[in-house]
């Protein structure tokens, strides 16, 4: 929502599309990397593979939270 609020009206469509592409691509890459990690550990070591993949996803989520904490709401005019 912050992206659309800060975008000029004529750029909102392009920015919204870019945000959707980045979101989808990022999710796909993380899921693919996690799957590759689990596969790399092999079927006989499934539990450690899932633990490493889970740690990767948790680390990315933590980075997202830290990045979101840096955002500040726009100042109200007036």
Short mmCIF file of N, CA, C and O in Angstrom, two decimals:
data_model
loop_
_atom_site.label_atom_id
_atom_site.label_comp_id
_atom_site.label_asym_id
_atom_site.label_seq_id
_atom_site.Cartn_x
_atom_site.Cartn_y
_atom_site.Cartn_z
N UNK A 1 0.82 -1.19 0.00
CA UNK A 1 0.00 0.00 0.00
C UNK A 1 0.87 1.25 0.00
O UNK A 1 0.51 2.24 -0.61
N UNK A 2 2.00 1.18 0.68
CA UNK A 2 2.87 2.35 0.76
C UNK A 2 3.41 2.71 -0.62
O UNK A 2 3.50 3.88 -0.96
N UNK A 3 3.71 1.69 -1.42
CA UNK A 3 4.19 1.95 -2.77
C UNK A 3 3.16 2.73 -3.58
O UNK A 3 3.49 3.70 -4.25
N UNK A 4 1.91 2.33 -3.50
CA UNK A 4 0.87 3.01 -4.26
C UNK A 4 0.60 4.40 -3.71
O UNK A 4 0.30 5.32 -4.46
N UNK A 5 0.69 4.56 -2.40
CA UNK A 5 0.47 5.88 -1.81
C UNK A 5 1.54 6.88 -2.23
O UNK A 5 1.26 8.05 -2.42
N UNK A 6 2.76 6.40 -2.37
CA UNK A 6 3.88 7.28 -2.70
C UNK A 6 4.10 7.43 -4.20
O UNK A 6 4.92 8.25 -4.62
N UNK A 7 3.39 6.65 -5.01
CA UNK A 7 3.55 6.73 -6.47
C UNK A 7 2.64 7.79 -7.06
O UNK A 7 1.49 7.92 -6.64
N UNK A 8 3.15 8.53 -8.05
CA UNK A 8 2.25 9.42 -8.78
C UNK A 8 1.16 8.60 -9.46
O UNK A 8 1.36 7.43 -9.79
N UNK A 9 0.00 9.19 -9.64
CA UNK A 9 -1.15 8.45 -10.19
C UNK A 9 -0.85 7.80 -11.53
O UNK A 9 -1.27 6.68 -11.79
N UNK A 10 -0.07 8.47 -12.37
CA UNK A 10 0.21 7.91 -13.70
C UNK A 10 1.20 6.74 -13.66
O UNK A 10 1.34 6.03 -14.65
N UNK A 11 1.87 6.51 -12.52
CA UNK A 11 2.84 5.41 -12.41
C UNK A 11 2.33 4.26 -11.54
O UNK A 11 3.01 3.26 -11.38
N UNK A 12 1.14 4.39 -10.98
CA UNK A 12 0.64 3.37 -10.06
C UNK A 12 0.44 2.01 -10.72
O UNK A 12 0.73 0.98 -10.12
N UNK A 13 -0.01 1.98 -11.95
CA UNK A 13 -0.22 0.70 -12.64
C UNK A 13 1.09 -0.03 -12.88
O UNK A 13 1.20 -1.24 -12.63
N UNK A 14 2.10 0.69 -13.35
CA UNK A 14 3.41 0.08 -13.61
C UNK A 14 4.03 -0.39 -12.30
O UNK A 14 4.57 -1.49 -12.21
N UNK A 15 3.95 0.44 -11.27
CA UNK A 15 4.54 0.07 -9.99
C UNK A 15 3.83 -1.11 -9.35
O UNK A 15 4.46 -1.98 -8.76
N UNK A 16 2.52 -1.17 -9.47
CA UNK A 16 1.76 -2.30 -8.94
C UNK A 16 2.13 -3.59 -9.66
O UNK A 16 2.33 -4.64 -9.02
N UNK A 17 2.26 -3.53 -10.98
CA UNK A 17 2.65 -4.70 -11.76
C UNK A 17 4.05 -5.16 -11.38
O UNK A 17 4.31 -6.36 -11.23
N UNK A 18 4.97 -4.22 -11.22
CA UNK A 18 6.34 -4.56 -10.84
C UNK A 18 6.38 -5.21 -9.47
O UNK A 18 7.12 -6.17 -9.25
N UNK A 19 5.57 -4.72 -8.55
CA UNK A 19 5.52 -5.29 -7.22
C UNK A 19 4.98 -6.72 -7.25
O UNK A 19 5.51 -7.61 -6.57
N UNK A 20 3.97 -6.98 -8.06
CA UNK A 20 3.41 -8.33 -8.17
C UNK A 20 4.42 -9.29 -8.78
O UNK A 20 4.56 -10.43 -8.34
N UNK A 21 5.15 -8.84 -9.80
CA UNK A 21 6.16 -9.69 -10.43
C UNK A 21 7.27 -10.01 -9.44
O UNK A 21 7.72 -11.15 -9.32
N UNK A 22 7.74 -9.00 -8.70
CA UNK A 22 8.80 -9.22 -7.72
C UNK A 22 8.34 -10.17 -6.62
O UNK A 22 9.10 -11.05 -6.19
N UNK A 23 7.10 -10.03 -6.17
CA UNK A 23 6.57 -10.90 -5.13
C UNK A 23 6.50 -12.34 -5.61
O UNK A 23 6.95 -13.27 -4.92
N UNK A 24 5.97 -12.55 -6.80
CA UNK A 24 5.84 -13.90 -7.35
C UNK A 24 7.20 -14.52 -7.63
O UNK A 24 7.45 -15.68 -7.30
N UNK A 25 8.09 -13.76 -8.23
CA UNK A 25 9.42 -14.27 -8.56
C UNK A 25 10.20 -14.60 -7.29
O UNK A 25 10.85 -15.64 -7.19
N UNK A 26 10.12 -13.73 -6.29
CA UNK A 26 10.82 -13.99 -5.03
C UNK A 26 10.31 -15.25 -4.36
O UNK A 26 11.11 -16.08 -3.89
N UNK A 27 9.01 -15.41 -4.31
CA UNK A 27 8.43 -16.62 -3.70
C UNK A 27 8.87 -17.87 -4.46
O UNK A 27 9.25 -18.87 -3.84
N UNK A 28 8.83 -17.81 -5.77
CA UNK A 28 9.22 -18.97 -6.58
C UNK A 28 10.68 -19.34 -6.37
O UNK A 28 11.02 -20.53 -6.26
N UNK A 29 11.54 -18.34 -6.31
CA UNK A 29 12.96 -18.61 -6.11
C UNK A 29 13.23 -19.22 -4.74
O UNK A 29 14.02 -20.16 -4.61
N UNK A 30 12.58 -18.72 -3.70
CA UNK A 30 12.80 -19.26 -2.36
C UNK A 30 12.27 -20.68 -2.24
O UNK A 30 12.94 -21.56 -1.68
N UNK A 31 11.10 -20.94 -2.80
CA UNK A 31 10.55 -22.29 -2.75
C UNK A 31 11.45 -23.25 -3.54
O UNK A 31 11.73 -24.37 -3.10
N UNK A 32 11.93 -22.82 -4.70
CA UNK A 32 12.84 -23.65 -5.49
C UNK A 32 14.14 -23.93 -4.77
O UNK A 32 14.64 -25.06 -4.77
N UNK A 33 14.71 -22.91 -4.13
CA UNK A 33 15.95 -23.09 -3.38
C UNK A 33 15.74 -24.02 -2.19
O UNK A 33 16.57 -24.90 -1.93
N UNK A 34 14.64 -23.85 -1.48
CA UNK A 34 14.34 -24.73 -0.35
C UNK A 34 14.17 -26.17 -0.83
O UNK A 34 14.68 -27.12 -0.20
N UNK A 35 13.49 -26.36 -1.93
CA UNK A 35 13.32 -27.71 -2.49
C UNK A 35 14.64 -28.32 -2.91
O UNK A 35 14.90 -29.51 -2.71
N UNK A 36 15.52 -27.50 -3.50
CA UNK A 36 16.83 -27.99 -3.90
C UNK A 36 17.66 -28.39 -2.68
O UNK A 36 18.40 -29.39 -2.71
N UNK A 37 17.54 -27.60 -1.60
CA UNK A 37 18.26 -27.96 -0.37
C UNK A 37 17.78 -29.29 0.19
O UNK A 37 18.59 -30.15 0.56
N UNK A 38 16.47 -29.47 0.26
CA UNK A 38 15.92 -30.72 0.78
C UNK A 38 16.35 -31.89 -0.10
O UNK A 38 16.78 -32.94 0.41
N UNK A 39 16.30 -31.71 -1.40
CA UNK A 39 16.70 -32.77 -2.32
C UNK A 39 18.20 -33.06 -2.19
O UNK A 39 18.62 -34.21 -2.26
N UNK A 40 18.98 -32.01 -2.00
CA UNK A 40 20.42 -32.19 -1.85
C UNK A 40 20.80 -33.01 -0.64
O UNK A 40 21.81 -33.71 -0.64
N UNK A 41 20.02 -32.93 0.42
CA UNK A 41 20.29 -33.73 1.60
C UNK A 41 19.95 -35.21 1.38
O UNK A 41 20.49 -36.07 2.04
N UNK A 42 19.05 -35.49 0.46
CA UNK A 42 18.70 -36.87 0.13
C UNK A 42 17.55 -37.39 0.97
O UNK A 42 17.21 -36.84 2.02
N UNK A 43 16.96 -38.47 0.50
CA UNK A 43 15.78 -39.05 1.15
C UNK A 43 16.12 -39.63 2.51
O UNK A 43 15.28 -39.61 3.42
N UNK A 44 17.33 -40.11 2.71
CA UNK A 44 17.70 -40.70 3.99
C UNK A 44 17.99 -39.64 5.06
O UNK A 44 18.06 -39.97 6.24
N UNK A 45 18.15 -38.38 4.66
CA UNK A 45 18.40 -37.29 5.60
C UNK A 45 17.34 -36.19 5.42
O UNK A 45 17.66 -35.01 5.37
N UNK A 46 16.11 -36.61 5.34
CA UNK A 46 15.01 -35.68 5.08
C UNK A 46 14.83 -34.67 6.22
O UNK A 46 14.64 -33.49 5.98
N UNK A 47 14.90 -35.13 7.45
CA UNK A 47 14.68 -34.24 8.60
C UNK A 47 15.69 -33.08 8.63
O UNK A 47 15.29 -31.93 8.77
N UNK A 48 17.00 -33.34 8.49
CA UNK A 48 17.93 -32.20 8.47
C UNK A 48 17.73 -31.29 7.25
O UNK A 48 17.88 -30.07 7.35
N UNK A 49 17.38 -31.88 6.13
CA UNK A 49 17.12 -31.07 4.94
C UNK A 49 15.95 -30.12 5.13
O UNK A 49 16.02 -28.94 4.76
N UNK A 50 14.88 -30.63 5.74
CA UNK A 50 13.73 -29.78 6.02
C UNK A 50 14.06 -28.72 7.07
O UNK A 50 13.58 -27.58 6.99
N UNK A 51 14.90 -29.07 8.03
CA UNK A 51 15.31 -28.10 9.05
C UNK A 51 16.11 -26.96 8.43
O UNK A 51 15.89 -25.78 8.76
N UNK A 52 17.03 -27.28 7.54
CA UNK A 52 17.83 -26.25 6.88
C UNK A 52 16.94 -25.39 5.99
O UNK A 52 17.05 -24.16 5.98
N UNK A 53 16.04 -26.01 5.25
CA UNK A 53 15.13 -25.24 4.39
C UNK A 53 14.23 -24.35 5.24
O UNK A 53 13.98 -23.19 4.89
N UNK A 54 13.76 -24.86 6.36
CA UNK A 54 12.93 -24.06 7.26
C UNK A 54 13.70 -22.89 7.84
O UNK A 54 13.17 -21.78 7.98
N UNK A 55 14.96 -23.12 8.19
CA UNK A 55 15.80 -22.04 8.71
C UNK A 55 16.02 -20.97 7.64
O UNK A 55 16.03 -19.77 7.96
N UNK A 56 16.19 -21.39 6.40
CA UNK A 56 16.36 -20.43 5.30
C UNK A 56 15.12 -19.55 5.17
O UNK A 56 15.21 -18.32 5.10
N UNK A 57 13.95 -20.17 5.16
CA UNK A 57 12.70 -19.42 5.03
C UNK A 57 12.49 -18.50 6.24
O UNK A 57 12.07 -17.35 6.09
N UNK A 58 12.82 -18.98 7.44
CA UNK A 58 12.68 -18.15 8.64
C UNK A 58 13.64 -16.96 8.59
O UNK A 58 13.27 -15.85 9.00
N UNK A 59 14.85 -17.16 8.11
CA UNK A 59 15.82 -16.07 8.00
C UNK A 59 15.34 -15.01 7.01
O UNK A 59 15.45 -13.81 7.26
N UNK A 60 14.77 -15.44 5.90
CA UNK A 60 14.25 -14.50 4.91
C UNK A 60 13.07 -13.73 5.50
O UNK A 60 12.94 -12.52 5.31
N UNK A 61 12.22 -14.42 6.25
CA UNK A 61 11.09 -13.74 6.90
C UNK A 61 11.58 -12.71 7.91
O UNK A 61 11.04 -11.60 8.00
N UNK A 62 12.62 -13.06 8.68
CA UNK A 62 13.17 -12.12 9.66
C UNK A 62 13.75 -10.89 8.96
O UNK A 62 13.58 -9.76 9.44
N UNK A 63 14.42 -11.10 7.85
CA UNK A 63 14.94 -9.96 7.09
C UNK A 63 13.81 -9.07 6.59
O UNK A 63 13.93 -7.84 6.58
N UNK A 64 12.70 -9.69 6.19
CA UNK A 64 11.54 -8.91 5.76
C UNK A 64 10.95 -8.08 6.88
O UNK A 64 10.58 -6.92 6.68
N UNK A 65 10.90 -8.66 8.07
CA UNK A 65 10.39 -7.92 9.23
C UNK A 65 11.32 -6.75 9.55
O UNK A 65 10.87 -5.63 9.81
N UNK A 66 12.63 -7.00 9.54
CA UNK A 66 13.58 -5.92 9.82
C UNK A 66 13.47 -4.80 8.78
O UNK A 66 13.54 -3.62 9.13
N UNK A 67 13.30 -5.18 7.53
CA UNK A 67 13.15 -4.17 6.48
C UNK A 67 11.86 -3.37 6.68
O UNK A 67 11.83 -2.15 6.48
N UNK A 68 10.80 -4.04 7.09
CA UNK A 68 9.52 -3.35 7.29
C UNK A 68 9.58 -2.38 8.46
O UNK A 68 8.89 -1.36 8.45
N UNK A 69 10.39 -2.69 9.45
CA UNK A 69 10.51 -1.80 10.60
C UNK A 69 11.15 -0.46 10.23
O UNK A 69 10.97 0.53 10.93
N UNK A 70 11.86 -0.43 9.12
CA UNK A 70 12.49 0.81 8.68
C UNK A 70 11.51 1.76 8.01
O UNK A 70 11.80 2.93 7.85
N UNK A 71 10.36 1.24 7.61
CA UNK A 71 9.37 2.08 6.94
C UNK A 71 8.75 3.04 7.95
O UNK A 71 8.50 2.69 9.10
N UNK A 72 8.49 4.23 7.47
CA UNK A 72 7.81 5.21 8.30
C UNK A 72 6.54 5.64 7.59
O UNK A 72 6.53 5.80 6.36
N UNK A 73 5.47 5.85 8.33
CA UNK A 73 4.24 6.30 7.68
C UNK A 73 4.42 7.71 7.14
O UNK A 73 5.17 8.51 7.70
N UNK A 74 3.74 8.03 6.02
CA UNK A 74 3.85 9.38 5.49
C UNK A 74 3.28 10.40 6.47
O UNK A 74 2.32 10.10 7.19
N UNK A 75 3.90 11.55 6.51
CA UNK A 75 3.43 12.62 7.40
C UNK A 75 2.14 13.22 6.85
O UNK A 75 2.01 13.43 5.66
N UNK A 76 1.22 13.45 7.74
CA UNK A 76 -0.06 14.03 7.36
C UNK A 76 0.13 15.50 7.00
O UNK A 76 0.84 16.23 7.68
N UNK A 77 -0.49 15.90 5.92
CA UNK A 77 -0.43 17.31 5.52
C UNK A 77 -1.32 18.13 6.44
O UNK A 77 -2.41 17.71 6.80
N UNK A 78 -0.86 19.29 6.79
CA UNK A 78 -1.74 20.13 7.59
C UNK A 78 -1.04 20.75 8.66
O UNK A 78 -0.94 21.36 9.50
#
